[in-house]
């Protein structure tokens, strides 16, 4: 048997083992995420608040309680999270916002928010119109890909 075929078989076996391992890790992570989402849904409540400021900042600079910082994994402490500073009742709090709704949170407005602990899950405006969220600009490669697909007659990706 030639050497290249042995190398090919070894690489194939390692690749199959990695795919199987990643499949089971993905199933485990999905199960954990579903449990966390169910817990958030069980503890949610609607609160009226005045949004003071919103920023994406590292967890250690966010002004969250020390108990939250000590419970987070060390790698997560440096990543930037969407933080909202809001006046809830008489006190000013720092809250973590859901990434999907962060851009639609109005600043210096009173809103009704669905909150679970220190996590903002949803926001609805109380007074005035909802803010208009501008779509993000497309990058060079995304525009070039869409032009190429348009010329080829294929349906563009979104």
PDB file of C-alpha atoms in Angstrom:
ATOM      1  CA  UNK A   1       0.000   0.000   0.000  1.00  0.00           C
ATOM      2  CA  UNK A   2       1.428   3.389  -0.952  1.00  0.00           C
ATOM      3  CA  UNK A   3       2.188   5.915   1.760  1.00  0.00           C
ATOM      4  CA  UNK A   4      -0.227   8.519   0.390  1.00  0.00           C
ATOM      5  CA  UNK A   5      -3.208   6.186   0.748  1.00  0.00           C
ATOM      6  CA  UNK A   6      -2.353   5.520   4.419  1.00  0.00           C
ATOM      7  CA  UNK A   7      -2.104   9.267   5.032  1.00  0.00           C
ATOM      8  CA  UNK A   8      -5.429   9.793   3.239  1.00  0.00           C
ATOM      9  CA  UNK A   9      -7.138   7.130   5.368  1.00  0.00           C
ATOM     10  CA  UNK A  10      -5.762   8.627   8.595  1.00  0.00           C
ATOM     11  CA  UNK A  11      -6.902  12.129   7.621  1.00  0.00           C
ATOM     12  CA  UNK A  12     -10.333  10.767   6.683  1.00  0.00           C
ATOM     13  CA  UNK A  13     -10.701   8.950  10.024  1.00  0.00           C
ATOM     14  CA  UNK A  14      -9.664  12.063  11.971  1.00  0.00           C
ATOM     15  CA  UNK A  15     -12.104  14.220   9.979  1.00  0.00           C
ATOM     16  CA  UNK A  16     -14.990  11.817  10.605  1.00  0.00           C
ATOM     17  CA  UNK A  17     -14.141  11.713  14.326  1.00  0.00           C
ATOM     18  CA  UNK A  18     -14.127  15.540  14.479  1.00  0.00           C
ATOM     19  CA  UNK A  19     -17.486  15.805  12.705  1.00  0.00           C
ATOM     20  CA  UNK A  20     -19.079  13.257  15.050  1.00  0.00           C
ATOM     21  CA  UNK A  21     -17.584  15.020  18.100  1.00  0.00           C
ATOM     22  CA  UNK A  22     -18.829  18.420  16.929  1.00  0.00           C
ATOM     23  CA  UNK A  23     -22.288  16.974  16.290  1.00  0.00           C
ATOM     24  CA  UNK A  24     -22.626  15.734  19.869  1.00  0.00           C
ATOM     25  CA  UNK A  25     -21.160  18.958  21.325  1.00  0.00           C
ATOM     26  CA  UNK A  26     -23.655  20.957  19.261  1.00  0.00           C
ATOM     27  CA  UNK A  27     -26.582  18.873  20.519  1.00  0.00           C
ATOM     28  CA  UNK A  28     -25.415  19.359  24.123  1.00  0.00           C
ATOM     29  CA  UNK A  29     -25.027  23.143  23.650  1.00  0.00           C
ATOM     30  CA  UNK A  30     -28.470  23.372  22.006  1.00  0.00           C
ATOM     31  CA  UNK A  31     -30.057  21.526  24.936  1.00  0.00           C
ATOM     32  CA  UNK A  32     -28.367  23.867  27.429  1.00  0.00           C
ATOM     33  CA  UNK A  33     -29.505  26.936  25.469  1.00  0.00           C
ATOM     34  CA  UNK A  34     -33.105  25.661  25.378  1.00  0.00           C
ATOM     35  CA  UNK A  35     -33.060  25.192  29.168  1.00  0.00           C
ATOM     36  CA  UNK A  36     -31.720  28.724  29.680  1.00  0.00           C
ATOM     37  CA  UNK A  37     -34.344  30.174  27.330  1.00  0.00           C
ATOM     38  CA  UNK A  38     -37.102  28.354  29.244  1.00  0.00           C
ATOM     39  CA  UNK A  39     -35.761  29.795  32.518  1.00  0.00           C
ATOM     40  CA  UNK A  40     -35.738  33.315  31.045  1.00  0.00           C
ATOM     41  CA  UNK A  41     -39.312  32.888  29.830  1.00  0.00           C
ATOM     42  CA  UNK A  42     -40.438  31.669  33.258  1.00  0.00           C
ATOM     43  CA  UNK A  43     -38.915  34.671  35.073  1.00  0.00           C
ATOM     44  CA  UNK A  44     -39.843  37.475  32.669  1.00  0.00           C
ATOM     45  CA  UNK A  45     -41.804  40.522  33.789  1.00  0.00           C
ATOM     46  CA  UNK A  46     -42.842  43.790  32.156  1.00  0.00           C
ATOM     47  CA  UNK A  47     -41.260  46.935  33.612  1.00  0.00           C
ATOM     48  CA  UNK A  48     -41.553  50.608  32.713  1.00  0.00           C
ATOM     49  CA  UNK A  49     -38.141  52.294  32.450  1.00  0.00           C
ATOM     50  CA  UNK A  50     -36.399  55.390  31.142  1.00  0.00           C
ATOM     51  CA  UNK A  51     -33.445  54.512  28.909  1.00  0.00           C
ATOM     52  CA  UNK A  52     -30.531  56.800  29.754  1.00  0.00           C
ATOM     53  CA  UNK A  53     -27.724  55.363  27.629  1.00  0.00           C
ATOM     54  CA  UNK A  54     -26.789  52.305  25.603  1.00  0.00           C
ATOM     55  CA  UNK A  55     -23.346  51.076  24.554  1.00  0.00           C
ATOM     56  CA  UNK A  56     -21.442  47.970  23.588  1.00  0.00           C
ATOM     57  CA  UNK A  57     -18.754  47.608  26.216  1.00  0.00           C
ATOM     58  CA  UNK A  58     -16.667  44.929  27.946  1.00  0.00           C
ATOM     59  CA  UNK A  59     -18.353  43.210  30.861  1.00  0.00           C
ATOM     60  CA  UNK A  60     -15.727  44.401  33.349  1.00  0.00           C
ATOM     61  CA  UNK A  61     -16.363  48.075  32.433  1.00  0.00           C
ATOM     62  CA  UNK A  62     -20.158  47.806  32.320  1.00  0.00           C
ATOM     63  CA  UNK A  63     -21.009  48.646  35.931  1.00  0.00           C
ATOM     64  CA  UNK A  64     -22.834  45.367  36.522  1.00  0.00           C
ATOM     65  CA  UNK A  65     -22.838  43.901  40.053  1.00  0.00           C
ATOM     66  CA  UNK A  66     -19.728  42.025  41.221  1.00  0.00           C
ATOM     67  CA  UNK A  67     -21.747  38.801  41.572  1.00  0.00           C
ATOM     68  CA  UNK A  68     -22.443  38.847  37.828  1.00  0.00           C
ATOM     69  CA  UNK A  69     -18.783  39.428  37.000  1.00  0.00           C
ATOM     70  CA  UNK A  70     -17.598  36.595  39.232  1.00  0.00           C
ATOM     71  CA  UNK A  71     -20.039  34.102  37.678  1.00  0.00           C
ATOM     72  CA  UNK A  72     -19.084  34.767  34.063  1.00  0.00           C
ATOM     73  CA  UNK A  73     -16.350  32.688  32.371  1.00  0.00           C
ATOM     74  CA  UNK A  74     -12.974  34.413  32.093  1.00  0.00           C
ATOM     75  CA  UNK A  75     -13.036  34.451  28.281  1.00  0.00           C
ATOM     76  CA  UNK A  76     -16.444  36.151  28.290  1.00  0.00           C
ATOM     77  CA  UNK A  77     -15.294  39.017  30.544  1.00  0.00           C
ATOM     78  CA  UNK A  78     -13.341  40.673  27.743  1.00  0.00           C
ATOM     79  CA  UNK A  79     -16.033  40.387  25.069  1.00  0.00           C
ATOM     80  CA  UNK A  80     -18.239  43.391  24.392  1.00  0.00           C
ATOM     81  CA  UNK A  81     -21.892  43.132  25.383  1.00  0.00           C
ATOM     82  CA  UNK A  82     -24.835  45.430  24.644  1.00  0.00           C
ATOM     83  CA  UNK A  83     -25.293  47.309  27.946  1.00  0.00           C
ATOM     84  CA  UNK A  84     -28.251  49.613  28.626  1.00  0.00           C
ATOM     85  CA  UNK A  85     -28.241  52.101  31.492  1.00  0.00           C
ATOM     86  CA  UNK A  86     -31.832  52.725  32.566  1.00  0.00           C
ATOM     87  CA  UNK A  87     -33.797  54.326  35.385  1.00  0.00           C
ATOM     88  CA  UNK A  88     -36.166  51.686  36.759  1.00  0.00           C
ATOM     89  CA  UNK A  89     -38.348  53.282  39.393  1.00  0.00           C
ATOM     90  CA  UNK A  90     -36.150  55.423  41.651  1.00  0.00           C
ATOM     91  CA  UNK A  91     -32.845  53.658  40.897  1.00  0.00           C
ATOM     92  CA  UNK A  92     -30.457  53.662  37.952  1.00  0.00           C
ATOM     93  CA  UNK A  93     -29.394  50.202  36.790  1.00  0.00           C
ATOM     94  CA  UNK A  94     -27.085  48.693  34.194  1.00  0.00           C
ATOM     95  CA  UNK A  95     -28.820  45.942  32.249  1.00  0.00           C
ATOM     96  CA  UNK A  96     -27.700  43.522  29.549  1.00  0.00           C
ATOM     97  CA  UNK A  97     -29.756  43.808  26.363  1.00  0.00           C
ATOM     98  CA  UNK A  98     -30.589  41.117  23.821  1.00  0.00           C
ATOM     99  CA  UNK A  99     -28.367  41.553  20.754  1.00  0.00           C
ATOM    100  CA  UNK A 100     -31.357  41.285  18.380  1.00  0.00           C
ATOM    101  CA  UNK A 101     -33.201  44.281  19.864  1.00  0.00           C
ATOM    102  CA  UNK A 102     -30.236  46.465  20.888  1.00  0.00           C
ATOM    103  CA  UNK A 103     -30.418  48.692  17.803  1.00  0.00           C
ATOM    104  CA  UNK A 104     -34.147  49.311  18.261  1.00  0.00           C
ATOM    105  CA  UNK A 105     -33.855  50.464  21.903  1.00  0.00           C
ATOM    106  CA  UNK A 106     -34.557  54.220  21.955  1.00  0.00           C
ATOM    107  CA  UNK A 107     -32.258  56.448  24.036  1.00  0.00           C
ATOM    108  CA  UNK A 108     -33.702  59.103  26.368  1.00  0.00           C
ATOM    109  CA  UNK A 109     -37.206  57.630  26.021  1.00  0.00           C
ATOM    110  CA  UNK A 110     -39.572  55.891  28.386  1.00  0.00           C
ATOM    111  CA  UNK A 111     -40.297  52.304  27.339  1.00  0.00           C
ATOM    112  CA  UNK A 112     -42.007  49.182  28.558  1.00  0.00           C
ATOM    113  CA  UNK A 113     -39.463  46.385  28.591  1.00  0.00           C
ATOM    114  CA  UNK A 114     -39.755  42.660  29.163  1.00  0.00           C
ATOM    115  CA  UNK A 115     -36.999  41.913  31.669  1.00  0.00           C
ATOM    116  CA  UNK A 116     -35.737  38.687  33.185  1.00  0.00           C
ATOM    117  CA  UNK A 117     -33.311  39.506  36.004  1.00  0.00           C
ATOM    118  CA  UNK A 118     -30.794  41.923  34.474  1.00  0.00           C
ATOM    119  CA  UNK A 119     -31.496  40.802  30.891  1.00  0.00           C
ATOM    120  CA  UNK A 120     -33.738  42.895  28.612  1.00  0.00           C
ATOM    121  CA  UNK A 121     -35.602  40.559  26.266  1.00  0.00           C
ATOM    122  CA  UNK A 122     -37.976  42.933  24.461  1.00  0.00           C
ATOM    123  CA  UNK A 123     -38.756  46.673  24.319  1.00  0.00           C
ATOM    124  CA  UNK A 124     -41.945  48.524  23.358  1.00  0.00           C
ATOM    125  CA  UNK A 125     -42.169  52.303  23.165  1.00  0.00           C
ATOM    126  CA  UNK A 126     -44.533  54.064  25.561  1.00  0.00           C
ATOM    127  CA  UNK A 127     -44.698  57.546  24.060  1.00  0.00           C
ATOM    128  CA  UNK A 128     -44.183  58.676  20.491  1.00  0.00           C
ATOM    129  CA  UNK A 129     -43.195  56.705  17.424  1.00  0.00           C
ATOM    130  CA  UNK A 130     -40.874  53.742  17.343  1.00  0.00           C
ATOM    131  CA  UNK A 131     -37.359  54.654  16.212  1.00  0.00           C
ATOM    132  CA  UNK A 132     -36.466  53.861  12.620  1.00  0.00           C
ATOM    133  CA  UNK A 133     -33.677  51.307  12.440  1.00  0.00           C
ATOM    134  CA  UNK A 134     -31.466  51.842   9.420  1.00  0.00           C
ATOM    135  CA  UNK A 135     -30.186  48.663   7.790  1.00  0.00           C
ATOM    136  CA  UNK A 136     -26.450  48.057   8.016  1.00  0.00           C
ATOM    137  CA  UNK A 137     -24.354  48.898   4.999  1.00  0.00           C
ATOM    138  CA  UNK A 138     -23.294  45.935   2.922  1.00  0.00           C
ATOM    139  CA  UNK A 139     -19.628  45.175   2.585  1.00  0.00           C
ATOM    140  CA  UNK A 140     -17.697  45.140  -0.677  1.00  0.00           C
ATOM    141  CA  UNK A 141     -17.720  41.360  -1.056  1.00  0.00           C
ATOM    142  CA  UNK A 142     -21.448  41.058  -0.251  1.00  0.00           C
ATOM    143  CA  UNK A 143     -22.291  43.683  -2.907  1.00  0.00           C
ATOM    144  CA  UNK A 144     -19.999  41.979  -5.447  1.00  0.00           C
ATOM    145  CA  UNK A 145     -21.587  38.594  -4.722  1.00  0.00           C
ATOM    146  CA  UNK A 146     -25.097  40.017  -5.192  1.00  0.00           C
ATOM    147  CA  UNK A 147     -24.100  41.659  -8.497  1.00  0.00           C
ATOM    148  CA  UNK A 148     -22.598  38.406  -9.741  1.00  0.00           C
ATOM    149  CA  UNK A 149     -25.718  36.453  -8.769  1.00  0.00           C
ATOM    150  CA  UNK A 150     -27.936  39.080 -10.363  1.00  0.00           C
ATOM    151  CA  UNK A 151     -26.034  38.817 -13.657  1.00  0.00           C
ATOM    152  CA  UNK A 152     -26.139  35.024 -13.508  1.00  0.00           C
ATOM    153  CA  UNK A 153     -29.903  35.154 -12.937  1.00  0.00           C
ATOM    154  CA  UNK A 154     -29.750  33.459  -9.531  1.00  0.00           C
ATOM    155  CA  UNK A 155     -31.797  34.510  -6.539  1.00  0.00           C
ATOM    156  CA  UNK A 156     -29.711  36.875  -4.298  1.00  0.00           C
ATOM    157  CA  UNK A 157     -28.812  35.804  -0.747  1.00  0.00           C
ATOM    158  CA  UNK A 158     -30.161  37.770   2.193  1.00  0.00           C
TER     159      UNK A 158
END
